[in-house]
Coordinates of C-alpha atoms (C1' of nucleotides) in Angstrom, one line a residue:
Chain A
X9 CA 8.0 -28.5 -5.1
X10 CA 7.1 -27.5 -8.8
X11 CA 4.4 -25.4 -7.7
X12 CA 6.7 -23.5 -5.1
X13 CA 9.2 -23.1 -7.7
X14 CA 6.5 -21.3 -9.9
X15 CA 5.6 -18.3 -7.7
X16 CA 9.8 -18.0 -7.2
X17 CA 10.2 -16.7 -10.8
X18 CA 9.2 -16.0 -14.2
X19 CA 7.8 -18.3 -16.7
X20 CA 11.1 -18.6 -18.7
X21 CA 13.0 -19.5 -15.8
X22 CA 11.4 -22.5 -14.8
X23 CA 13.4 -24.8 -16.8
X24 CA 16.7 -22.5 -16.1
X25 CA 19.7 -24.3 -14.3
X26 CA 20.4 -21.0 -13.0
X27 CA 17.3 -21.8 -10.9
X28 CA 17.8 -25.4 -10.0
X29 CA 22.1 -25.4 -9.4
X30 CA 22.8 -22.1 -9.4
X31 CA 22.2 -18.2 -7.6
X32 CA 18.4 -18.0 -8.2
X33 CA 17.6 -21.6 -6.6
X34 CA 18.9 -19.9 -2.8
X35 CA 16.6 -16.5 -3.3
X36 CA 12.8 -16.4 -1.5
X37 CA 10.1 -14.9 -3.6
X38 CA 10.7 -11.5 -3.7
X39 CA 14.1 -11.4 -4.2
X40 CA 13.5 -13.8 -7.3
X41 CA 11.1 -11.2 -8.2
X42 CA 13.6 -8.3 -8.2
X43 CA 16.2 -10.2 -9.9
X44 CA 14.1 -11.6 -13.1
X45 CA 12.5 -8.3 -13.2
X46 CA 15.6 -6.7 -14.5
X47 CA 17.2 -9.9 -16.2
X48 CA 18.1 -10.6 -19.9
X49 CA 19.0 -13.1 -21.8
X50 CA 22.0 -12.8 -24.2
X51 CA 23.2 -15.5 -27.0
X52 CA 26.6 -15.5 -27.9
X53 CA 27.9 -17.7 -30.6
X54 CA 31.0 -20.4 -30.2
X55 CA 34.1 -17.9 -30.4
X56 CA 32.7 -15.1 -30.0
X57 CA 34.4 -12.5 -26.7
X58 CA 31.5 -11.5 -23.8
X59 CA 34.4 -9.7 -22.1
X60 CA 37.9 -9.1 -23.0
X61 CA 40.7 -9.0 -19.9
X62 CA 41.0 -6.1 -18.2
X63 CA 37.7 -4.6 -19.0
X64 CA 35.0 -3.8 -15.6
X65 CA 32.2 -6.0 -16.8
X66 CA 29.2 -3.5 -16.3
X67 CA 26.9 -7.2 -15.4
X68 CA 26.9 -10.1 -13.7
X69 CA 25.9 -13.2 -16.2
X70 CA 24.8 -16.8 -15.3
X71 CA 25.2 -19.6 -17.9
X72 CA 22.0 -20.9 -19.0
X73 CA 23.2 -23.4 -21.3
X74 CA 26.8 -23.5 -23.2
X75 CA 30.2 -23.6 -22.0
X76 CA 32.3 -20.5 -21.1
X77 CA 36.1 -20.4 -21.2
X78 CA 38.1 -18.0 -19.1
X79 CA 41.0 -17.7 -20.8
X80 CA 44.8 -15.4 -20.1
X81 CA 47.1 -14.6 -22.4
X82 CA 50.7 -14.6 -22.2
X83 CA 52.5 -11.8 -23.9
X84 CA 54.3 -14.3 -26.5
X85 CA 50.7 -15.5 -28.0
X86 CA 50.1 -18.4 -26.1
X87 CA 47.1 -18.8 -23.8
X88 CA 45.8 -20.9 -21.1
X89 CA 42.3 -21.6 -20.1
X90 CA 41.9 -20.6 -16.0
X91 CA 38.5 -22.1 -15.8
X92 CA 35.5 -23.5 -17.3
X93 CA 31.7 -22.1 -17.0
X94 CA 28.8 -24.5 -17.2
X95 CA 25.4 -24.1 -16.3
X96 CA 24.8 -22.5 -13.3
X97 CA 27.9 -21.1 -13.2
X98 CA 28.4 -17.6 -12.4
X99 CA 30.6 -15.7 -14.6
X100 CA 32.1 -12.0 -12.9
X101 CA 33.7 -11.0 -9.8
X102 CA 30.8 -9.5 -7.2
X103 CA 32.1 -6.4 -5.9
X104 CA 35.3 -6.9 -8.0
X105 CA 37.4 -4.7 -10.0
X106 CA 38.2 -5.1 -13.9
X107 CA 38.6 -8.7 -15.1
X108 CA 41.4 -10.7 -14.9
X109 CA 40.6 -12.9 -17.0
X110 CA 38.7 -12.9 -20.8
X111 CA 35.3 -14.9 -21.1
X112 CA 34.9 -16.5 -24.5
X113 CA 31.8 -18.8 -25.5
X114 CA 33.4 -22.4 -26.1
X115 CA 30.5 -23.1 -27.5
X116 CA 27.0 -21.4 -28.6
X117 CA 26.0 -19.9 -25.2
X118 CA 23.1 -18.1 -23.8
X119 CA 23.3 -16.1 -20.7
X120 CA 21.0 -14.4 -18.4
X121 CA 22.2 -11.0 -17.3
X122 CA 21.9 -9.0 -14.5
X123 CA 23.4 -5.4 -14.2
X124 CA 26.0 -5.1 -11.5
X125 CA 24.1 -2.8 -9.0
X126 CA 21.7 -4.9 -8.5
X127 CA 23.4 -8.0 -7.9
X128 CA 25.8 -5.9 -5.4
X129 CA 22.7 -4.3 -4.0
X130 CA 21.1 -8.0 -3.9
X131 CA 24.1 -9.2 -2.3
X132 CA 24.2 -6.3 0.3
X133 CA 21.2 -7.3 1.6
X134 CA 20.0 -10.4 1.7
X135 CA 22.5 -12.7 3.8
X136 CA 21.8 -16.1 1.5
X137 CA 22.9 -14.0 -1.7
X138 CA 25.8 -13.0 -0.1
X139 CA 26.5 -16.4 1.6
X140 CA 25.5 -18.5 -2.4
X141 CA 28.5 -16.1 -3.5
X142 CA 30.8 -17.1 -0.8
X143 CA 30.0 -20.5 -1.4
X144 CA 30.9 -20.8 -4.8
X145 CA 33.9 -18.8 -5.5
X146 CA 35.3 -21.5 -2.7
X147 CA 34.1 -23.6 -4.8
X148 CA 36.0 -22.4 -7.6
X149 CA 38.9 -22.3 -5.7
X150 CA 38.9 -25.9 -5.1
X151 CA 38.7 -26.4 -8.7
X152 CA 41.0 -24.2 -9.4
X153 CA 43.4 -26.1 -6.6
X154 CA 42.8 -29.4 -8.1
X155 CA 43.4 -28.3 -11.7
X156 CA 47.4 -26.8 -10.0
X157 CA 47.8 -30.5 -9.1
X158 CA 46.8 -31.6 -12.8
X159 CA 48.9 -28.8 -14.3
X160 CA 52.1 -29.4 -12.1
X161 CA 51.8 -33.1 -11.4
X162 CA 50.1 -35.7 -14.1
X163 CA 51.6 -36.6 -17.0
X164 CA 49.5 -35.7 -20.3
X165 CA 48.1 -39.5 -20.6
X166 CA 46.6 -38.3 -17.2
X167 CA 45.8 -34.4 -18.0
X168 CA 43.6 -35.9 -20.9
X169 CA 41.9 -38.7 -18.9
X170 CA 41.1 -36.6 -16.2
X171 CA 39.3 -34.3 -18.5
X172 CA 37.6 -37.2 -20.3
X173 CA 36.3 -38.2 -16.9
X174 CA 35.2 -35.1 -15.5
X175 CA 33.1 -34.4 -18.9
X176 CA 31.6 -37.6 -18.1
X177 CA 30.7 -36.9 -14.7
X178 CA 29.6 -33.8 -15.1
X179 CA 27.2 -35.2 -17.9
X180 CA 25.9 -38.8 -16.6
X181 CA 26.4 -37.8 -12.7
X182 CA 23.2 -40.1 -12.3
X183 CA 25.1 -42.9 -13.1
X184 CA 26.7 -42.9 -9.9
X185 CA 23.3 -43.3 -7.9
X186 CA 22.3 -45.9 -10.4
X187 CA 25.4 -47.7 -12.3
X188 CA 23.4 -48.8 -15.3
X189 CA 25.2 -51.7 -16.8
X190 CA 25.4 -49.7 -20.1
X191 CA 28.7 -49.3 -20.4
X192 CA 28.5 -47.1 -23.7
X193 CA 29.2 -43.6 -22.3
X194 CA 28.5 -41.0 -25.3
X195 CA 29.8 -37.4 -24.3
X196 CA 30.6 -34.2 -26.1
X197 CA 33.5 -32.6 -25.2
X198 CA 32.3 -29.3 -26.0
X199 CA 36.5 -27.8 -26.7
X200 CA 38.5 -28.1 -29.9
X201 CA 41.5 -29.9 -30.0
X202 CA 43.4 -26.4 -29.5
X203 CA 41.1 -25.6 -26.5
X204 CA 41.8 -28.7 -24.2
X205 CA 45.6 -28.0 -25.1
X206 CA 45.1 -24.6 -23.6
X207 CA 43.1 -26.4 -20.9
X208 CA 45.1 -28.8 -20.3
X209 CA 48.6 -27.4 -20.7
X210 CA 49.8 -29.0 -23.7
X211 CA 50.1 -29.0 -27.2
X212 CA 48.0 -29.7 -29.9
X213 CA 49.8 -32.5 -31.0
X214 CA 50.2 -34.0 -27.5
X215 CA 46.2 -33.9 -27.3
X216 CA 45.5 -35.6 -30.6
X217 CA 48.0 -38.4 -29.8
X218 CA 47.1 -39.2 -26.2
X219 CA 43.7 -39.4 -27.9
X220 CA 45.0 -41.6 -30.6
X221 CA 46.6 -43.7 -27.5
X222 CA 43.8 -44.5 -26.1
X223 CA 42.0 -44.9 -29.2
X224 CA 44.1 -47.5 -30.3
X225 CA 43.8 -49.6 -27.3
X226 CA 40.3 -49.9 -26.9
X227 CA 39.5 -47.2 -23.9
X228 CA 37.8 -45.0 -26.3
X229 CA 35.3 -45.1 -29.5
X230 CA 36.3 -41.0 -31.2
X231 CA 33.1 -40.4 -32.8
X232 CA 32.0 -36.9 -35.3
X233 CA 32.0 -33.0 -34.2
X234 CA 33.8 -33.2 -30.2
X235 CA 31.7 -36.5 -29.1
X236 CA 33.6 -39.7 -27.8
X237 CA 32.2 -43.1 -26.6
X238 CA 34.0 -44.2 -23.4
X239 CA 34.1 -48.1 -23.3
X240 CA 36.4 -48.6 -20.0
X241 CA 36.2 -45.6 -17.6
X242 CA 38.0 -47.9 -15.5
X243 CA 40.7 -47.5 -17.8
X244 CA 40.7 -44.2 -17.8
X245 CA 40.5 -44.5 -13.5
X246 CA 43.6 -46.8 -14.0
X247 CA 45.8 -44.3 -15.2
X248 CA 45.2 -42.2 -12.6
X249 CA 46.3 -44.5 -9.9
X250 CA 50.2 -44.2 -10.8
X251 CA 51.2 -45.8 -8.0
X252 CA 54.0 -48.3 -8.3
X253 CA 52.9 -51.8 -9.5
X254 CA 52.8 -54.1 -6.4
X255 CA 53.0 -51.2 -4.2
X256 CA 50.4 -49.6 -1.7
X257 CA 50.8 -45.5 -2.2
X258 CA 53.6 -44.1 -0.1
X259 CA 52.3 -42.9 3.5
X260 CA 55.6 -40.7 4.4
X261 CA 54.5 -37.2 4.4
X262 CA 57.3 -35.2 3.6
X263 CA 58.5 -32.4 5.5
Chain B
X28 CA 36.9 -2.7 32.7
X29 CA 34.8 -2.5 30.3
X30 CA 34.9 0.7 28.7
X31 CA 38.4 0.7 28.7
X32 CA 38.2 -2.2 26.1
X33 CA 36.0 0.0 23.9
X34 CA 39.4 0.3 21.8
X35 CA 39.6 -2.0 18.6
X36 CA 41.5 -4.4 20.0
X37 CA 43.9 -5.9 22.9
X38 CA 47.1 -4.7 23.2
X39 CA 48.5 -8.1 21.9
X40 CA 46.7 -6.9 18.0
X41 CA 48.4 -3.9 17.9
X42 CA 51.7 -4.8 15.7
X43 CA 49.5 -7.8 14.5
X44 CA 49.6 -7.8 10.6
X45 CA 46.1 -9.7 10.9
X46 CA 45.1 -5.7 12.5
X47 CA 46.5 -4.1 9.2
X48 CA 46.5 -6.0 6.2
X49 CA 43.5 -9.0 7.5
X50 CA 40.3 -9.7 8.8
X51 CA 40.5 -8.1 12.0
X52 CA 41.0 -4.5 9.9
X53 CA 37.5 -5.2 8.9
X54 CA 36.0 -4.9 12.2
X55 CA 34.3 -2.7 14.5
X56 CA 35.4 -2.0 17.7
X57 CA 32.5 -4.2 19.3
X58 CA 33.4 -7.3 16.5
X59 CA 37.3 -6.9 17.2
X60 CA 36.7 -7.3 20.9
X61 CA 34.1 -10.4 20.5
X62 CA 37.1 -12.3 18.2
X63 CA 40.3 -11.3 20.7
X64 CA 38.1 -12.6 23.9
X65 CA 38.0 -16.0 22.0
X66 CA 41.4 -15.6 20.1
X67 CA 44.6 -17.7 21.3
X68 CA 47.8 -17.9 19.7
X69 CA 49.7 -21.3 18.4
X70 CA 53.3 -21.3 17.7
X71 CA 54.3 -23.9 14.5
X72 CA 58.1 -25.0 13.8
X73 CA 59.1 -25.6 10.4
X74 CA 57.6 -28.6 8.4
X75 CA 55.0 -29.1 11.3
X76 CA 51.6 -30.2 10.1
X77 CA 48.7 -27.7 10.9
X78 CA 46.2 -29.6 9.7
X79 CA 45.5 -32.7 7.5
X80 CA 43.8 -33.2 4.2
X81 CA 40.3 -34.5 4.8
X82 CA 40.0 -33.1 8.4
X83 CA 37.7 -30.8 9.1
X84 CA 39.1 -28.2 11.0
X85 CA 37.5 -26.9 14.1
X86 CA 39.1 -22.9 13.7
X87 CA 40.0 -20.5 11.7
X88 CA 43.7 -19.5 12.2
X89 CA 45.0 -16.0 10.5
X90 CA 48.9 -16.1 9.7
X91 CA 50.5 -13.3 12.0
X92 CA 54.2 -14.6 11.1
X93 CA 55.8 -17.6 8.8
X94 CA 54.7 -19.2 5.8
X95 CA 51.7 -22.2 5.8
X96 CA 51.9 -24.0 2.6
X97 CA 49.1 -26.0 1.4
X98 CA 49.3 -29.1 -0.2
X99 CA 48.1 -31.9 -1.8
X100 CA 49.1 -35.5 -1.9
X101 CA 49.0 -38.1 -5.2
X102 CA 48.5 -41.9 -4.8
X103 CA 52.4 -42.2 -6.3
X104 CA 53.6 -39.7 -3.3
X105 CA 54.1 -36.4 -5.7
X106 CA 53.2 -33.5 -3.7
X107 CA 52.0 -30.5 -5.1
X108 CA 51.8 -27.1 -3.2
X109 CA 48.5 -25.4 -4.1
X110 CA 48.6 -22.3 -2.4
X111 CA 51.1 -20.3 0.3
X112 CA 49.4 -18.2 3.1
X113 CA 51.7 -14.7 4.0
X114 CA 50.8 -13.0 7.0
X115 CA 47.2 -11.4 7.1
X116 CA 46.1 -14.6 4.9
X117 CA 43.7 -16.9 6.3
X118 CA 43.5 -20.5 7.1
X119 CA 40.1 -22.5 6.7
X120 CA 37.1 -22.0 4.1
X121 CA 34.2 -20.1 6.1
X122 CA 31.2 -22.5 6.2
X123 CA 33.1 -25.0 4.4
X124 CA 33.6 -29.2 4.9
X125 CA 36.6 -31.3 5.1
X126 CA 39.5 -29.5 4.3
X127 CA 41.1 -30.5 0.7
X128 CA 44.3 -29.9 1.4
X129 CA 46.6 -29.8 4.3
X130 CA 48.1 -27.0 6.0
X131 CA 52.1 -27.3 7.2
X132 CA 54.0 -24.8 8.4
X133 CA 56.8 -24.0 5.8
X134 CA 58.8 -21.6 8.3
X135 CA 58.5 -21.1 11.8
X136 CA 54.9 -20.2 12.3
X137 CA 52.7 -17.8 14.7
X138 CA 48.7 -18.4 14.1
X139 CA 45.9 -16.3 15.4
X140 CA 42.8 -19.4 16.1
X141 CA 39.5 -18.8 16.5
X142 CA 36.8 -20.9 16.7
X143 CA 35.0 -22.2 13.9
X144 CA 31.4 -21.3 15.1
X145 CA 32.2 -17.6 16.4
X146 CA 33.7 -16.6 13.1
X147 CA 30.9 -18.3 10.9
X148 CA 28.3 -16.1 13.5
X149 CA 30.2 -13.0 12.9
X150 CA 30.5 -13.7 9.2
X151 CA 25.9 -14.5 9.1
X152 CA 25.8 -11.2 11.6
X153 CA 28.2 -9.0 10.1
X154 CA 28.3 -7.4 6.3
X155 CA 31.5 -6.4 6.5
X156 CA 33.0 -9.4 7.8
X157 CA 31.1 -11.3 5.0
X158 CA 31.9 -8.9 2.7
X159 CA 35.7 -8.8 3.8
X160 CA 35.9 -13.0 3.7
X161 CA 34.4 -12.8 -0.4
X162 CA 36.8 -10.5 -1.6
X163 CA 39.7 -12.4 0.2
X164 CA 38.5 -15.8 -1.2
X165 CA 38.1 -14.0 -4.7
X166 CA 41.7 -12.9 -4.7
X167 CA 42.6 -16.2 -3.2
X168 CA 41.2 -17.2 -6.4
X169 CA 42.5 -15.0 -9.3
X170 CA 46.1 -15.5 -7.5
X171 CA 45.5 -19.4 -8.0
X172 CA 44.6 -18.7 -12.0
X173 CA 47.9 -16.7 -12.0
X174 CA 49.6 -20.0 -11.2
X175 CA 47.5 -21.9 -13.6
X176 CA 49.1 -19.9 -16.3
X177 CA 52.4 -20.5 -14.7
X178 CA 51.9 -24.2 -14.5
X179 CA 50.4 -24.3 -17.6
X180 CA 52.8 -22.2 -19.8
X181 CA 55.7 -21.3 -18.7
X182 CA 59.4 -22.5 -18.7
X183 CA 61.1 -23.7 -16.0
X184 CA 63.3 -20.8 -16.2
X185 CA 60.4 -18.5 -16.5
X186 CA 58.7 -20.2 -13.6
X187 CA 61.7 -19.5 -11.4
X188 CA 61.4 -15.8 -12.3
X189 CA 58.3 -14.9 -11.4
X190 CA 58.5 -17.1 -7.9
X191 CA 61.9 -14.5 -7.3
X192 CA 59.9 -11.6 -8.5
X193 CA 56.8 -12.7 -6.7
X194 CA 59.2 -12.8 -3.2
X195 CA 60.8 -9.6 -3.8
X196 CA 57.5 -7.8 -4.3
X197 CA 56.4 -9.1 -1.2
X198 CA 58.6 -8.3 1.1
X199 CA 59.6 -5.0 -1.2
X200 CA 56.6 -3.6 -2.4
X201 CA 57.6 0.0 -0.9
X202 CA 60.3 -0.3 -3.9
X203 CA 57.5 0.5 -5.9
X204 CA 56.6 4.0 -5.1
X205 CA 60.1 4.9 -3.9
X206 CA 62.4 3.8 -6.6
X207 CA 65.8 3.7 -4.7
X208 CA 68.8 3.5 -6.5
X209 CA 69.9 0.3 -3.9
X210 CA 70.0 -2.3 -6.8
X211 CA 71.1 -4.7 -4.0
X212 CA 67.6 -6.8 -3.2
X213 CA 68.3 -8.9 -0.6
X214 CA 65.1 -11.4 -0.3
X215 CA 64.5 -14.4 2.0
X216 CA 63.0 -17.5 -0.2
X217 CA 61.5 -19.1 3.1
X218 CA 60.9 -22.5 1.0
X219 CA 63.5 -24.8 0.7
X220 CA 64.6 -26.5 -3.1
X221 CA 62.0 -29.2 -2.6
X222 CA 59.4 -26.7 -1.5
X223 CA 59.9 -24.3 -4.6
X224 CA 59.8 -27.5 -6.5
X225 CA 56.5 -28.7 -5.0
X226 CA 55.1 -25.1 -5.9
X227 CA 56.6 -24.6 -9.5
X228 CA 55.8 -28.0 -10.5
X229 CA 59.1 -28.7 -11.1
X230 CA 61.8 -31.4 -9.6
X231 CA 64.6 -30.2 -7.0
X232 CA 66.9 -30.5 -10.0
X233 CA 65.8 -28.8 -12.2
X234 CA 65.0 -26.0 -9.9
X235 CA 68.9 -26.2 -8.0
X236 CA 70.0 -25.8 -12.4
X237 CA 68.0 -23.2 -13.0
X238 CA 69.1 -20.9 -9.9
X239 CA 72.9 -21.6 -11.0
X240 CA 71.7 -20.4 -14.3
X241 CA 70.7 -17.1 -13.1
X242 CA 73.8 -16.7 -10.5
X243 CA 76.2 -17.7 -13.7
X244 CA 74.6 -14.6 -15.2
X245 CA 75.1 -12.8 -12.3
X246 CA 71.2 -12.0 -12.2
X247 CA 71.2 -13.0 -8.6
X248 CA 74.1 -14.1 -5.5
X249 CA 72.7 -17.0 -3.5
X250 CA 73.3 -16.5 0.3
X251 CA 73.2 -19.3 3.0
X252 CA 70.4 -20.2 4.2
X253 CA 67.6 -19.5 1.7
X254 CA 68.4 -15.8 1.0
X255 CA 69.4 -14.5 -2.3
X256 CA 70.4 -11.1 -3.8
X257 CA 69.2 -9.5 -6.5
X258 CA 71.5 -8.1 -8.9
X259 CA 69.2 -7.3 -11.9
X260 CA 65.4 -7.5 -11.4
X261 CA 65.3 -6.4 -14.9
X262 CA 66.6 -9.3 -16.3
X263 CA 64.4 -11.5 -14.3
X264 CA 61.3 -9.7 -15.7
X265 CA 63.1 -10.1 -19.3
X266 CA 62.7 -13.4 -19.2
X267 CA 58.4 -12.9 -18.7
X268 CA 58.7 -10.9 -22.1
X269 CA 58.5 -14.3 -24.0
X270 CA 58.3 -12.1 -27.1
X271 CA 60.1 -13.1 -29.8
X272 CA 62.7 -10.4 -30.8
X273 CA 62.6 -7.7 -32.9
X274 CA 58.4 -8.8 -32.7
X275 CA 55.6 -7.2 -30.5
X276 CA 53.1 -9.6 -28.8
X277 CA 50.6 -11.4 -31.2
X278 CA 47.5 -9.5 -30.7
X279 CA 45.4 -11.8 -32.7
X280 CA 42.7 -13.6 -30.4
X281 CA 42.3 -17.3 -30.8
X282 CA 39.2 -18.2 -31.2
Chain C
dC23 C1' 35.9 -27.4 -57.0
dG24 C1' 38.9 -24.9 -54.1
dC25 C1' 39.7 -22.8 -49.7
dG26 C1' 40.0 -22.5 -44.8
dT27 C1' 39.9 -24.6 -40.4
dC28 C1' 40.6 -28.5 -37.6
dA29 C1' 42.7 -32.9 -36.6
dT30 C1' 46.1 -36.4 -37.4
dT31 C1' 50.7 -38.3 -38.0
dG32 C1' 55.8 -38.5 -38.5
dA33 C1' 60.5 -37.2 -37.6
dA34 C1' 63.7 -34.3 -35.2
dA35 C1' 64.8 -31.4 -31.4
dT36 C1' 64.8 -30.2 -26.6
dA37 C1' 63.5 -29.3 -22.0
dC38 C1' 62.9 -31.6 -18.2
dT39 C1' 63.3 -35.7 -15.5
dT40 C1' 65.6 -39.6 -13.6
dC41 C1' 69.4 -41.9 -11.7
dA42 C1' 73.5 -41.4 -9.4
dA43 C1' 77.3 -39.3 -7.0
dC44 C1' 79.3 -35.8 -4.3
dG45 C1' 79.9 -31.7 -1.3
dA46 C1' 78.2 -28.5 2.3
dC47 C1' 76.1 -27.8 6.5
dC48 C1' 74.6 -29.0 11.2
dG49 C1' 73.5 -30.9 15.4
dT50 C1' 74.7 -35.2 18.1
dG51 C1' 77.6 -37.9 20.7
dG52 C1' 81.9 -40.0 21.5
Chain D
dC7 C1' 87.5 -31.4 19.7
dC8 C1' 86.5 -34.2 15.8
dA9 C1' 84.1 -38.0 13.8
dC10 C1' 79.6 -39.4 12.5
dG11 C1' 75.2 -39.5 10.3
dG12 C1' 71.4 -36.9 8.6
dT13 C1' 69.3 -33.5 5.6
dC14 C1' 69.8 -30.4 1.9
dG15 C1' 71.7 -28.6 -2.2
dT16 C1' 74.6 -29.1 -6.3
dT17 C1' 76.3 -31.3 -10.4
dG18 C1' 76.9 -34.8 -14.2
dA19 C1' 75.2 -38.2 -17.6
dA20 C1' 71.6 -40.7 -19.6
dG21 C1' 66.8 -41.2 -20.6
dT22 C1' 62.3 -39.7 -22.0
dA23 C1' 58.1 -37.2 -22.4
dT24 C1' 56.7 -33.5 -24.7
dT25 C1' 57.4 -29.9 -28.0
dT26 C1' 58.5 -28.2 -32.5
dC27 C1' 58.5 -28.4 -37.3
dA28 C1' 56.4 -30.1 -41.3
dA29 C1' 53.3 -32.5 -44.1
dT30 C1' 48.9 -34.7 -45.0
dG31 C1' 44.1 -35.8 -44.4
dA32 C1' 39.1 -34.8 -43.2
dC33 C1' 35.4 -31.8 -43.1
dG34 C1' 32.4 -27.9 -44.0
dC35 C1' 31.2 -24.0 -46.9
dG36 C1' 31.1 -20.6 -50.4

DNA sequence: CGCGTCATTGAAATACTTCAACGACCGTGG
DNA sequence: CCACGGTCGTTGAAGTATTTCAATGACGCG
């Protein structure tokens, strides 16, 4: 399996998630070949802009390690965060126009760039490029469709659990194969206080007191610089669940 | 026979907006004719479920006439719509699972089905159709981050605006090159008060208040059934201009 | 030490929801 | 034909979750 993986690609991409979750892991040798071939790597630093709105990004980027906000801005100054990259992720529209959308580093990133015309080329030929790309903008989507619901439906005790949880899946997804009786969870949110507002659809304030909420009775340890300990995700599951007390979840589908 | 089908398509496609804004615009003449030999049509009434959440759905269906909302269901019964399909849209993710959402007719409906398995073998066969299916999913996409910054950040009033705008431009977008001096929009909402409210993320209430705003203005006349008029578009779009007066838009990026 | 950013907390304001009642419309059946 | 019940939309009054405004504390850095 290793060894296979080592023809596929370059030296420095053997331990890239791009590789294992993302594009690169669905091309065959020479296509891997091509691609690294013309591939650099770029650091950007927590804050800083990789592309603004409205500008044709001249390459397509994959995360290597960091998180990526897509962000939109509302002509009175306030902003909300469209999506979120992590590693693996794909950030740029193949065979797309300017951006809708700016990309900031959440945090320190590094990307692994590829200049447009190749990846369109890439994509224009080999059928498993083309279908990886199809793949995960539905992907996206989904995300994107799940994160409507949060936005026009859960209250902000459930916005902010529902982000606590998904950072904890996306980080200790093992845990599901093998529920280790450890039930210390240490994650990093990896977003300020002002950025899971913008995530989340809410204020500042609303954040840091939800927080404080479930601070207070128990569900969470807040720890130093964006890390938590989560001592009942069940908790967290609970609040989810807003069915009625007593009450199985209504069946009627409306028309 | 034969060579007298060497024509795009069957005489039934001709007016079909599938032809001229969809897929089947994509195709060759050989493509066109492989699809409408396995193409039937379905007729949906209002508030009749296409498809269910969790189902996998065994065809791909184009919208020729009507409006297919999609939705999805909380445990506590709150529905949230998370996408409408317009004629030319498309119903089913190509090479996809389970659907995560279900699919029911919001107005009288007319679907174009195909199967599942011919349109995923013109889709491996053919660029184009591949091609055509990525760009539709990537716009499926930046239209759902659109609503994201609606659900996110704006107003209920503000929300009701751009669903208005969003309607007019729709069914008016030859306004745009041909600015005629008619300032007399009549537009056809096709959801009903619970339906808008399911797709602002709002409650019936609060969206039935909101439209009595804007007719006590005189902004708009509400008609029977679901139609509306237009009085001043501009002051619809005034309301998007969250600016604060006398002020232009913050330019400072957050970082 | 002072300064800036980030997070927390309190009190007041408000936008939206919830609960409740009523009116309009429409097909059904007497 | 009109009375009846159903769905849908409107409106009012009360309640509440979230925002807004404002002040303070914690932390890192020159």
């Amino acid at each position: 399996m290793k060894w296979q993986r080592m023809h596929k690609a370059r030296a420095n991409c053997v331990a890239c998630p791009v590789l294992s979750q993302g594009l690169c892991g669905a091309l065959n040798d020479q296509e891997a070949l091509r691609l690294s071939s013309v591939s650099w790597h770029r650091r950007f630093s927590a804050g800083q802009i990789i592309h603004a709105e409205g500008e044709k990004p001249s390459y397509f980027c994959a995360v290597m390690t960091g998180v990526v906000k897509l962000m939109k801005s509302l002509p009175n100054g306030d902003q909300q965060i469209v999506g979120l990259l992590l590693p693996g992720d794909f950030l740029g529209r193949p065979f797309g126009g300017d951006s809708r959308s700016s990309a900031i580093a959440a945090t320190n990133v590094r990307l692994c760039s590829f200049p447009r015309a190749v990846v369109e080329g890439l994509a224009s030929e080999s059928r498993v490029v083309e279908r990886w790309l199809l793949d995960h903008v539905s992907d996206e989507l989904e995300k994107a469709q799940d994160w409507i619901v949060l936005l026009g439906r859960m209250s902000a005790e459930q916005r902010i659990a529902t982000f606590i949880l998904s950072v904890m899946r996306s980080t200790h997804f093992e845990d599901a194969a093998a529920p280790k009786s450890c039930d210390e969870i240490l994650i990093e949110l990896s977003l300020s206080r002002t950025e899971m507002a913008d995530y989340l659809g809410l204020t500042i304030e609303t954040v840091s007191r939800q927080i404080a909420r479930l601070r207070e009775r128990g569900v969470i340890k807040v720890g130093a610089s964006r890390t938590m300990i989560i001592r009942q995700p069940e908790a967290l599951e609970a609040t989810l669940e807003a069915a009625l007390p007593g009450e199985g979840p209504k069946s009627t589908v409306r028309i």
